[in-house]
Amino acid sequence: MSDARTTDLYEVTMAMSYLREGMTAPATFSLFARDLPPGRGFLAAAGLESALDHLSGLLVGPDDAEAFADALHRPLRDLQPLLGLEFTGDVRAVPEGRTVLAGEPLLEVTAPLPEAQLVETYVLNQLNHRTTLASKAARCVLAAGGRPVVDFSLRRTHGTRSGFEAARAGAMAGFAGTSNVAAATALGIPAVGTMAHSYIEAFPTEEDAFRAFARAHPGPVTFLVDTYDTEEGVRTAARVLRDLGPAVHDAGSAVRLDSGDLGALARHARTLLDDADLPGVRITASGGLDEYAVDELVASGAPIDTYAVGTRVGVSADAPYLDTAYKMVEYDGRPVMKLSSAKVTAPAPKQVFRGPGYADVIALAGEPAPDGTEPLLETVMRDGRRTRPRATLAQCRDRLSADLAALPPEARRIREPVPPRASVSGQLGDLTARVRRALEERTSAAAGLP
Amino acid sequence: MSDARTTDLYEVTMAMSYLREGMTAPATFSLFARDLPPGRGFLAAAGLESALDHLSGLLVGPDDAEAFADALHRPLRDLQPLLGLEFTGDVRAVPEGRTVLAGEPLLEVTAPLPEAQLVETYVLNQLNHRTTLASKAARCVLAAGGRPVVDFSLRRTHGTRSGFEAARAGAMAGFAGTSNVAAATALGIPAVGTMAHSYIEAFPTEEDAFRAFARAHPGPVTFLVDTYDTEEGVRTAARVLRDLGPAVHDAGSAVRLDSGDLGALARHARTLLDDADLPGVRITASGGLDEYAVDELVASGAPIDTYAVGTRVGVSADAPYLDTAYKMVEYDGRPVMKLSSAKVTAPAPKQVFRGPGYADVIALAGEPAPDGTEPLLETVMRDGRRTRPRATLAQCRDRLSADLAALPPEARRIREPVPPRASVSGQLGDLTARVRRALEERTSAAAGLP
């Protein structure tokens, strides 16, 4: 099942024209990011499985045709040719969790032209959104340098569904948990979270609040210590934790700092906890954190054990979208490209060969793999059906973990990362030059080779 | 129906403790933006109806309790006290479409403490997301100064559901249409869109493409003219439009510019069209537009008739979230507040009185309205039930339109707007000072008045 109406209207108007003209030969569209946003040294591919769900379930039903007719102010019979349309094409794509660079196809669709066109909006949406979130989350994991990172973003993501995807992106990147109960239970990842400032305020004293919380929740607890005075809060937490005994305070209990100078407060809290003979009590930091803040705190040596990242990560605040495009690169055997302005695209179906150290080569799909390289795009759908089971979250996480480990240092960097640049194979370069020449020779003429 | 699990885990742990302690007295929580993001002179309130849907449908069912138990690694019986919980409280809120300023409550919930706490995450998510998008869209309408604006954002919003909300936010702000078919038909707003570059490339020539499109779509058409050479594209479009006759070219047909120097290209296109005796053919601009770009184009006098805004508006790229908070301000009759760091919040339920020219006063809920002012918060839910029908899109649009018309010039400005600052009533100021003194006198002690 899928919603064929979740599309830009122009996909429909174009498909209607293609069908009218009998233009149903195979077309290949390539989805890629033209450039990486500033602050990104790589992208973590995500959204493929959801895009494939859409493709395999696509069916233009009577209700969809009626919606299209309404939108176009056309009689329903004009939409008849679209009725019953399904996606019958092939998809080659980079598996979720792999890293990609600017210009590298994340996905290529080859299908009868009206089908390949009609799916543009949905597929772009899914890959753009989820790759944006996974890339941001992966940077948080790099910044934390092995310390656990957890997701607190649900309250300010772009809707609750996007909150779910933020939790999933975090899990794929290696986060240790999420505050999002729905996501945690659906994805089988740890749920985390204990108390808000309002909880403390509802009790006569902070100490009353901590003791009440421990009564309701036997086992390890995390006390929020910055509602009134943070130092006093830590002292109170320490007193209560000591009373609860080592079965609680040495079992993963923590204090949480949510405001102020987190580095300085963490240092002071660590001293207070150690002085209270509570070396096993951990320190969690939260409050407007993203990979930039985590990086600074880690670099400063702040004794923070767990980083809870929220809004800025869940909306990828510094780069909330990617400059993705879904461009036709071949139609009916003719390589095609767009010439105008700066948005030139290279023609023909492609493959990306990755050599050691991210020595990536963007090549024609048919080229043999250079020695020592592996192809990034794999066939994931044929004739509208998946060629393999859905990737599990664990598989995606393992792929991303491996690719992150192999990133060059300048691409891993949190501030001003330098992404590796893929090179272009000789064959692709030659073809691009030939198609461009042919197009320039007859501007506004044929968009293919002579 | 609602998903009780779409929540941060800590709402659950706190509610469990409140129920265990018998702390079910009424609490009031206030939802507000602490500050406006840079680049915002006002906020357009949105998300209330969806938040009320959640509240009126909330029910912790057996599946939810099981999910909570799983998330907490607790036996199901420990969640028994939460089972069957519904929202039975009252809500006062600013109706959707009204403008609000920093510190002004968008919504206040008064309910038994566990209920008021449990709904925090969902309510914050809805109001934050939709107010973010509506505020961005409203700025686009201001920038366009009466010229039609349409939404092209679906392909890069944070998921398809957020694309729907971006279309709705645009419609609320007064957009003339959306490319999103699902949103257009569900919301009863115009759907817009014609062709992509790939469409042009699929034909032997640009002219073939335009003629084929007109065959499939009788009536006004919009030709995309920048696939190869924009000047040539406009000439070709003009030729085809003249052949189609005035019933097409004078009926709302247009050329669309999607790349390059849009102002210069529009001027040149206008000249070419006028020279071809096609003064009725309009010019649509698209391609990375947001209110900043629209503002510049309008100021430059570019002859652009319709602005299609996309990604940057659909994700509110320059301010993808708001600094919203949901803070307890009263529990069991005691005004409460948080002291630590910079995040001080004022206690007690509030009202906002708006005088002419956005002379807003944040006051205690019980204060009489100063002469010549109107209260912004209205009672929208009592005992868990709506007190009025859902607001229609048209109502929200009319409210926003009226509030935008009354904005001071410096708040309307697109670049470096200066938002009006609400003042605080004498009574609220006095109460804040008294509660703060009481708290400071006994840090880590009672959070209420003596």
Short mmCIF file of C-alpha atoms in Angstrom, two decimals, chain A:
data_model
loop_
_atom_site.label_atom_id
_atom_site.label_comp_id
_atom_site.label_asym_id
_atom_site.label_seq_id
_atom_site.Cartn_x
_atom_site.Cartn_y
_atom_site.Cartn_z
CA MET A 1 0.00 0.00 0.00
CA SER A 2 1.18 3.48 -0.71
CA ASP A 3 -0.28 6.91 -1.22
CA ALA A 4 0.05 7.75 -4.89
CA ARG A 5 -1.27 11.22 -4.15
CA THR A 6 1.67 12.14 -1.99
CA THR A 7 3.34 13.68 -4.99
CA ASP A 8 3.89 16.97 -6.76
CA LEU A 9 1.17 17.63 -9.30
CA TYR A 10 3.68 17.98 -12.10
CA GLU A 11 4.62 14.32 -11.89
CA VAL A 12 1.01 13.62 -12.84
CA THR A 13 0.78 16.15 -15.67
CA MET A 14 4.03 14.81 -17.14
CA ALA A 15 2.96 11.18 -16.82
CA MET A 16 -0.33 12.00 -18.57
CA SER A 17 1.55 13.53 -21.47
CA TYR A 18 4.04 10.66 -21.71
CA LEU A 19 1.21 8.14 -21.86
CA ARG A 20 -0.62 10.19 -24.47
CA GLU A 21 2.50 10.32 -26.62
CA GLY A 22 3.28 6.65 -26.13
CA MET A 23 6.57 7.57 -24.45
CA THR A 24 6.88 4.51 -22.25
CA ALA A 25 10.42 3.48 -23.11
CA PRO A 26 12.74 2.92 -20.16
CA ALA A 27 14.20 5.97 -18.48
CA THR A 28 16.91 6.06 -15.86
CA PHE A 29 16.79 8.73 -13.15
CA SER A 30 19.69 9.29 -10.79
CA LEU A 31 19.26 10.66 -7.27
CA PHE A 32 22.29 12.39 -5.78
CA ALA A 33 23.38 15.36 -3.68
CA ARG A 34 24.94 18.03 -5.88
CA ASP A 35 27.03 19.31 -2.98
CA LEU A 36 27.35 18.60 0.71
CA PRO A 37 26.15 21.32 3.07
CA PRO A 38 28.88 23.25 4.90
CA GLY A 39 29.61 21.29 8.04
CA ARG A 40 29.33 17.87 6.44
CA GLY A 41 32.32 15.73 5.55
CA PHE A 42 30.16 12.83 4.32
CA LEU A 43 26.56 11.71 4.09
CA ALA A 44 25.13 8.59 5.72
CA ALA A 45 22.70 7.07 3.22
CA ALA A 46 19.23 6.39 4.63
CA GLY A 47 15.64 6.20 3.49
CA LEU A 48 16.09 3.49 0.90
CA GLU A 49 13.90 0.86 2.55
CA SER A 50 11.05 3.32 2.92
CA ALA A 51 11.43 4.43 -0.70
CA LEU A 52 11.32 0.79 -1.79
CA ASP A 53 8.17 0.28 0.29
CA HIS A 54 6.59 3.10 -1.67
CA LEU A 55 7.69 1.73 -5.02
CA SER A 56 6.60 -1.83 -4.34
CA GLY A 57 3.21 -0.67 -3.05
CA LEU A 58 2.52 2.02 -5.65
CA LEU A 59 -0.84 1.67 -7.35
CA VAL A 60 -2.86 4.51 -8.86
CA GLY A 61 -6.33 3.57 -7.68
CA PRO A 62 -9.72 5.11 -8.41
CA ASP A 63 -9.50 7.49 -5.46
CA ASP A 64 -6.11 8.68 -6.63
CA ALA A 65 -7.37 9.23 -10.17
CA GLU A 66 -10.26 11.21 -8.77
CA ALA A 67 -7.91 13.36 -6.69
CA PHE A 68 -5.75 13.98 -9.76
CA ALA A 69 -8.80 14.93 -11.81
CA ASP A 70 -9.97 17.31 -9.08
CA ALA A 71 -6.54 18.89 -8.79
CA LEU A 72 -6.38 19.42 -12.56
CA HIS A 73 -10.03 20.41 -13.03
CA ARG A 74 -10.28 17.68 -15.62
CA PRO A 75 -12.92 15.02 -16.17
CA LEU A 76 -12.12 11.69 -14.55
CA ARG A 77 -11.91 9.97 -17.94
CA ASP A 78 -8.79 12.02 -18.77
CA LEU A 79 -7.03 10.21 -15.93
CA GLN A 80 -8.06 6.77 -17.21
CA PRO A 81 -4.60 6.05 -18.72
CA LEU A 82 -2.99 6.43 -15.27
CA LEU A 83 -5.47 4.19 -13.50
CA GLY A 84 -3.88 0.95 -12.32
CA LEU A 85 -0.33 2.22 -12.84
CA GLU A 86 2.19 0.36 -10.72
CA PHE A 87 5.94 0.60 -10.46
CA THR A 88 7.47 -2.18 -12.57
CA GLY A 89 11.04 -0.95 -12.79
CA ASP A 90 14.49 -1.72 -11.45
CA VAL A 91 16.36 0.09 -8.71
CA ARG A 92 20.07 0.16 -8.00
CA ALA A 93 21.02 1.91 -4.80
CA VAL A 94 23.56 2.46 -2.05
CA PRO A 95 22.44 0.35 0.94
CA GLU A 96 21.31 2.28 4.01
CA GLY A 97 24.13 3.05 6.37
CA ARG A 98 26.83 3.38 3.71
CA THR A 99 28.48 6.77 3.40
CA VAL A 100 28.34 8.75 0.15
CA LEU A 101 29.86 11.94 -1.19
CA ALA A 102 28.74 14.83 -3.40
CA GLY A 103 27.73 13.77 -6.90
CA GLU A 104 27.50 10.09 -6.05
CA PRO A 105 24.15 8.50 -6.87
CA LEU A 106 22.29 7.31 -3.79
CA LEU A 107 19.78 5.56 -6.01
CA GLU A 108 19.04 4.99 -9.70
CA VAL A 109 15.61 4.08 -10.99
CA THR A 110 15.14 2.49 -14.40
CA ALA A 111 11.51 2.11 -15.43
CA PRO A 112 9.03 3.03 -18.15
CA LEU A 113 9.22 6.82 -18.27
CA PRO A 114 5.81 7.62 -16.71
CA GLU A 115 6.55 5.36 -13.73
CA ALA A 116 10.07 6.61 -13.20
CA GLN A 117 8.77 10.18 -13.27
CA LEU A 118 5.77 9.65 -11.04
CA VAL A 119 7.83 8.38 -8.09
CA GLU A 120 10.24 11.34 -8.04
CA THR A 121 8.71 13.38 -5.25
CA TYR A 122 8.20 10.57 -2.77
CA VAL A 123 11.60 8.97 -3.30
CA LEU A 124 13.39 12.32 -3.02
CA ASN A 125 11.49 13.13 0.15
CA GLN A 126 12.39 9.87 1.88
CA LEU A 127 16.07 9.80 0.95
CA ASN A 128 16.59 13.50 1.58
CA HIS A 129 14.95 13.52 5.00
CA ARG A 130 16.46 10.35 6.38
CA THR A 131 19.93 10.89 4.95
CA THR A 132 19.88 14.38 6.48
CA LEU A 133 19.05 12.98 9.92
CA ALA A 134 21.40 9.99 9.75
CA SER A 135 24.31 12.19 8.66
CA LYS A 136 23.71 14.57 11.56
CA ALA A 137 23.42 11.69 14.04
CA ALA A 138 26.61 10.09 12.74
CA ARG A 139 28.49 13.32 13.42
CA CYS A 140 27.26 13.26 17.03
CA VAL A 141 28.66 9.77 17.47
CA LEU A 142 32.00 10.89 16.02
CA ALA A 143 32.04 13.92 18.32
CA ALA A 144 31.36 11.82 21.40
CA GLY A 145 34.35 9.61 20.70
CA GLY A 146 32.90 6.43 22.13
CA ARG A 147 30.83 7.99 24.94
CA PRO A 148 27.14 7.08 24.75
CA VAL A 149 24.85 9.50 22.91
CA VAL A 150 21.08 9.42 23.36
CA ASP A 151 18.23 11.09 21.44
CA PHE A 152 15.92 13.57 23.22
CA SER A 153 14.56 15.27 20.09
CA LEU A 154 10.91 14.20 19.84
CA ARG A 155 9.42 17.38 21.27
CA ARG A 156 10.76 19.62 18.54
CA THR A 157 11.10 17.49 15.41
CA HIS A 158 9.01 18.30 12.34
CA GLY A 159 6.02 16.32 13.52
CA THR A 160 5.91 13.11 15.51
CA ARG A 161 6.66 10.91 12.51
CA SER A 162 9.88 12.81 11.95
CA GLY A 163 10.63 12.29 15.64
CA PHE A 164 10.38 8.57 15.04
CA GLU A 165 12.79 8.89 12.12
CA ALA A 166 15.19 10.94 14.22
CA ALA A 167 15.27 8.13 16.78
CA ARG A 168 15.83 5.60 14.02
CA ALA A 169 18.60 7.71 12.48
CA GLY A 170 20.26 7.93 15.88
CA ALA A 171 20.03 4.19 16.36
CA MET A 172 21.56 3.65 12.93
CA ALA A 173 24.42 5.97 13.87
CA GLY A 174 25.04 4.04 17.08
CA PHE A 175 23.15 6.06 19.70
CA ALA A 176 22.71 4.22 22.98
CA GLY A 177 19.01 5.06 23.31
CA THR A 178 16.10 7.41 22.72
CA SER A 179 13.56 9.14 24.92
CA ASN A 180 10.88 8.29 22.33
CA VAL A 181 8.86 5.38 23.69
CA ALA A 182 7.10 4.60 20.42
CA ALA A 183 10.39 4.48 18.55
CA ALA A 184 12.20 2.53 21.24
CA THR A 185 9.59 -0.21 21.38
CA ALA A 186 9.01 -0.37 17.62
CA LEU A 187 12.73 -0.44 16.80
CA GLY A 188 13.86 -2.53 19.74
CA ILE A 189 16.27 0.07 21.06
CA PRO A 190 16.73 1.25 24.65
CA ALA A 191 14.34 3.90 25.98
CA VAL A 192 15.87 6.50 28.28
CA GLY A 193 14.66 9.37 30.46
CA THR A 194 13.76 10.11 34.03
CA MET A 195 12.43 13.51 35.20
CA ALA A 196 11.80 17.12 34.16
CA HIS A 197 12.20 20.33 36.13
CA SER A 198 8.45 20.36 36.65
CA TYR A 199 8.78 17.12 38.58
CA ILE A 200 11.15 18.72 41.05
CA GLU A 201 8.92 21.78 41.32
CA ALA A 202 5.85 19.69 42.13
CA PHE A 203 7.41 18.58 45.43
CA PRO A 204 8.02 20.72 48.50
CA THR A 205 11.79 20.18 48.20
CA GLU A 206 14.26 18.81 45.67
CA GLU A 207 15.17 16.08 48.12
CA ASP A 208 11.53 15.07 48.46
CA ALA A 209 11.37 14.79 44.70
CA PHE A 210 14.46 12.59 44.43
CA ARG A 211 13.27 10.29 47.23
CA ALA A 212 9.81 9.98 45.71
CA PHE A 213 11.31 9.14 42.34
CA ALA A 214 13.42 6.38 43.85
CA ARG A 215 10.34 4.97 45.59
CA ALA A 216 8.52 4.68 42.26
CA HIS A 217 11.55 3.42 40.37
CA PRO A 218 13.70 0.83 42.11
CA GLY A 219 17.01 0.33 40.38
CA PRO A 220 19.31 2.92 38.84
CA VAL A 221 17.96 6.48 38.71
CA THR A 222 19.04 9.73 37.08
CA PHE A 223 18.41 12.86 39.14
CA LEU A 224 18.01 16.22 37.40
CA VAL A 225 20.05 18.59 39.54
CA ASP A 226 19.73 22.07 38.01
CA THR A 227 16.21 23.19 38.88
CA TYR A 228 17.24 25.66 41.61
CA ASP A 229 20.95 25.68 42.41
CA THR A 230 23.06 23.10 40.62
CA GLU A 231 25.73 22.60 43.30
CA GLU A 232 23.07 22.16 45.95
CA GLY A 233 21.24 19.81 43.59
CA VAL A 234 24.29 17.59 43.20
CA ARG A 235 24.83 17.49 46.97
CA THR A 236 21.22 16.54 47.51
CA ALA A 237 21.39 13.87 44.82
CA ALA A 238 24.55 12.47 46.39
CA ARG A 239 22.91 12.29 49.81
CA VAL A 240 19.87 10.47 48.45
CA LEU A 241 21.98 8.12 46.31
CA ARG A 242 24.16 7.17 49.27
CA ASP A 243 21.04 6.38 51.26
CA LEU A 244 19.79 4.20 48.40
CA GLY A 245 22.97 2.17 48.60
CA PRO A 246 25.40 0.71 46.06
CA ALA A 247 22.74 -1.51 44.46
CA VAL A 248 21.34 1.73 43.09
CA HIS A 249 24.23 4.17 42.87
CA ASP A 250 26.74 1.75 41.42
CA ALA A 251 24.27 0.26 38.94
CA GLY A 252 24.18 3.05 36.38
CA SER A 253 22.67 5.91 38.36
CA ALA A 254 23.49 9.43 37.24
CA VAL A 255 22.93 13.12 37.73
CA ARG A 256 21.74 15.18 34.77
CA LEU A 257 22.90 18.72 33.99
CA ASP A 258 20.54 20.55 31.62
CA SER A 259 21.65 24.20 31.65
CA GLY A 260 24.53 26.54 32.34
CA ASP A 261 28.23 25.94 31.65
CA LEU A 262 28.00 22.19 31.31
CA GLY A 263 31.76 21.60 31.30
CA ALA A 264 32.40 23.53 34.51
CA LEU A 265 29.30 22.14 36.20
CA ALA A 266 30.28 18.59 35.24
CA ARG A 267 33.75 19.04 36.71
CA HIS A 268 32.32 20.39 39.93
CA ALA A 269 29.69 17.66 40.08
CA ARG A 270 32.33 14.99 39.52
CA THR A 271 34.36 16.33 42.43
CA LEU A 272 31.33 16.45 44.70
CA LEU A 273 30.28 12.92 43.74
CA ASP A 274 33.79 11.54 44.19
CA ASP A 275 34.11 13.31 47.55
CA ALA A 276 30.83 11.69 48.54
CA ASP A 277 32.40 8.33 47.69
CA LEU A 278 30.14 7.91 44.69
CA PRO A 279 32.62 7.32 41.84
CA GLY A 280 30.14 5.03 40.12
CA VAL A 281 27.51 7.74 39.71
CA ARG A 282 27.61 9.05 36.16
CA ILE A 283 27.02 12.49 34.70
CA THR A 284 24.61 13.07 31.84
CA ALA A 285 24.55 16.38 29.98
CA SER A 286 21.65 17.75 27.95
CA GLY A 287 20.15 21.08 26.89
CA GLY A 288 20.59 22.32 23.35
CA LEU A 289 23.43 19.91 22.59
CA ASP A 290 24.56 18.99 19.11
CA GLU A 291 27.80 17.60 17.70
CA TYR A 292 29.52 20.98 17.88
CA ALA A 293 28.80 21.33 21.60
CA VAL A 294 29.66 17.69 22.29
CA ASP A 295 32.94 18.08 20.43
CA GLU A 296 33.89 21.09 22.54
CA LEU A 297 32.94 19.41 25.80
CA VAL A 298 34.90 16.27 24.91
CA ALA A 299 37.91 18.32 23.81
CA SER A 300 37.81 20.25 27.09
CA GLY A 301 38.02 17.01 29.04
CA ALA A 302 34.64 17.51 30.70
CA PRO A 303 33.82 14.45 32.83
CA ILE A 304 30.50 13.83 31.08
CA ASP A 305 29.58 10.17 30.64
CA THR A 306 26.47 10.45 28.45
CA TYR A 307 25.44 13.12 25.96
CA ALA A 308 21.73 13.65 25.34
CA VAL A 309 21.26 15.48 22.05
CA GLY A 310 17.93 16.98 21.13
CA THR A 311 16.29 19.50 18.88
CA ARG A 312 19.30 20.62 16.89
CA VAL A 313 20.07 17.04 15.97
CA GLY A 314 16.46 15.95 15.39
CA VAL A 315 15.95 18.76 12.86
CA SER A 316 19.58 18.83 11.67
CA ALA A 317 19.46 22.52 12.47
CA ASP A 318 22.64 23.63 10.70
CA ALA A 319 21.73 21.74 7.51
CA PRO A 320 18.04 20.79 7.58
CA TYR A 321 18.02 19.60 3.98
CA LEU A 322 20.36 18.38 1.28
CA ASP A 323 20.83 19.70 -2.22
CA THR A 324 19.47 16.48 -3.68
CA ALA A 325 18.29 16.08 -7.25
CA TYR A 326 16.49 13.33 -9.17
CA LYS A 327 17.67 13.77 -12.72
CA MET A 328 16.93 11.84 -15.88
CA VAL A 329 20.23 10.57 -17.22
CA GLU A 330 19.03 8.23 -19.97
CA TYR A 331 15.84 7.83 -21.96
CA ASP A 332 15.20 5.08 -24.50
CA GLY A 333 18.92 4.32 -24.69
CA ARG A 334 19.94 7.99 -25.21
CA PRO A 335 22.11 9.58 -22.51
CA VAL A 336 20.60 12.96 -21.53
CA MET A 337 21.69 15.91 -19.42
CA LYS A 338 20.69 19.43 -18.41
CA LEU A 339 22.87 22.32 -19.50
CA SER A 340 21.50 25.58 -18.16
CA SER A 341 23.24 27.65 -15.49
CA ALA A 342 25.32 25.92 -12.87
CA LYS A 343 23.13 22.86 -12.56
CA VAL A 344 24.83 20.70 -15.20
CA THR A 345 24.28 16.99 -14.63
CA ALA A 346 26.32 14.13 -16.04
CA PRO A 347 24.48 11.72 -18.35
CA ALA A 348 23.95 7.94 -18.25
CA PRO A 349 23.45 5.36 -15.47
CA LYS A 350 26.34 5.29 -13.03
CA GLN A 351 28.24 3.25 -10.51
CA VAL A 352 30.50 4.42 -7.72
CA PHE A 353 33.68 2.45 -7.03
CA ARG A 354 35.20 3.01 -3.62
CA GLY A 355 38.89 2.46 -3.13
CA PRO A 356 40.77 2.51 0.18
CA GLY A 357 40.64 5.88 1.98
CA TYR A 358 37.53 7.03 0.16
CA ALA A 359 39.25 7.15 -3.22
CA ASP A 360 35.86 7.13 -4.94
CA VAL A 361 35.38 7.02 -8.69
CA ILE A 362 32.04 7.86 -10.32
CA ALA A 363 31.86 5.73 -13.44
CA LEU A 364 29.41 4.47 -16.04
CA ALA A 365 27.25 1.66 -14.71
CA GLY A 366 28.76 -0.85 -17.11
CA GLU A 367 32.42 -0.21 -16.34
CA PRO A 368 34.45 -2.94 -14.64
CA ALA A 369 35.48 -2.25 -11.05
CA PRO A 370 39.05 -0.94 -10.81
CA ASP A 371 41.31 -3.24 -8.80
CA GLY A 372 40.92 -2.92 -5.06
CA THR A 373 37.60 -1.08 -5.21
CA GLU A 374 34.08 -2.08 -4.34
CA PRO A 375 30.88 -0.88 -6.04
CA LEU A 376 28.54 1.14 -3.78
CA LEU A 377 25.32 0.71 -5.77
CA GLU A 378 23.62 -2.68 -5.66
CA THR A 379 20.51 -3.96 -7.40
CA VAL A 380 17.76 -3.79 -4.79
CA MET A 381 14.62 -4.02 -6.96
CA ARG A 382 13.86 -5.73 -10.24
CA ASP A 383 10.55 -5.55 -12.11
CA GLY A 384 9.02 -3.69 -9.18
CA ARG A 385 9.96 -6.34 -6.61
CA ARG A 386 12.67 -6.26 -3.97
CA THR A 387 15.55 -8.56 -4.76
CA ARG A 388 16.43 -9.00 -1.10
CA PRO A 389 14.81 -8.75 2.34
CA ARG A 390 14.58 -5.38 4.04
CA ALA A 391 17.82 -4.38 5.70
CA THR A 392 17.59 -4.60 9.48
CA LEU A 393 18.51 -1.70 11.71
CA ALA A 394 21.50 -3.71 12.94
CA GLN A 395 22.75 -4.21 9.38
CA CYS A 396 22.49 -0.50 8.64
CA ARG A 397 24.26 0.34 11.89
CA ASP A 398 27.09 -2.06 11.15
CA ARG A 399 27.56 -0.64 7.64
CA LEU A 400 27.66 2.92 8.95
CA SER A 401 30.01 2.01 11.75
CA ALA A 402 32.43 0.40 9.30
CA ASP A 403 32.28 3.32 6.85
CA LEU A 404 32.76 5.88 9.63
CA ALA A 405 35.81 4.00 10.87
CA ALA A 406 37.37 4.31 7.41
CA LEU A 407 36.72 8.07 6.99
CA PRO A 408 39.78 10.22 6.42
CA PRO A 409 40.51 12.44 9.46
CA GLU A 410 39.59 15.69 7.69
CA ALA A 411 36.16 14.29 6.79
CA ARG A 412 35.53 13.10 10.37
CA ARG A 413 36.29 16.51 11.80
CA ILE A 414 33.31 18.26 13.43
CA ARG A 415 34.33 21.85 12.64
CA GLU A 416 34.99 22.65 8.99
CA PRO A 417 35.26 19.09 7.78
CA VAL A 418 36.69 18.55 4.31
CA PRO A 419 34.76 15.89 2.40
CA PRO A 420 36.70 13.66 0.03
CA ARG A 421 35.89 14.43 -3.61
CA ALA A 422 34.98 11.59 -5.91
CA SER A 423 36.78 11.56 -9.23
CA VAL A 424 35.08 10.84 -12.54
CA SER A 425 36.12 7.89 -14.70
CA GLY A 426 37.59 8.53 -18.10
CA GLN A 427 34.63 6.92 -19.82
CA LEU A 428 32.07 9.04 -17.93
CA GLY A 429 34.11 12.18 -18.56
CA ASP A 430 34.30 11.45 -22.29
CA LEU A 431 30.58 10.75 -22.54
CA THR A 432 29.70 13.93 -20.64
CA ALA A 433 31.85 16.01 -23.00
CA ARG A 434 30.31 14.38 -26.08
CA VAL A 435 26.70 14.86 -24.94
CA ARG A 436 27.41 18.44 -23.94
CA ARG A 437 28.95 19.20 -27.34
CA ALA A 438 26.01 17.65 -29.13
CA LEU A 439 23.58 19.70 -27.06
CA GLU A 440 25.47 22.94 -27.48
CA GLU A 441 25.64 22.42 -31.23
CA ARG A 442 21.90 22.41 -31.39
CA THR A 443 20.59 24.35 -28.41
CA SER A 444 16.94 23.77 -27.94
CA ALA A 445 17.38 20.75 -30.19
CA ALA A 446 17.87 17.07 -29.48
CA ALA A 447 18.99 16.16 -26.00
CA GLY A 448 20.84 13.04 -27.05
CA LEU A 449 23.77 11.79 -29.01
CA PRO A 450 23.58 12.06 -32.80
#
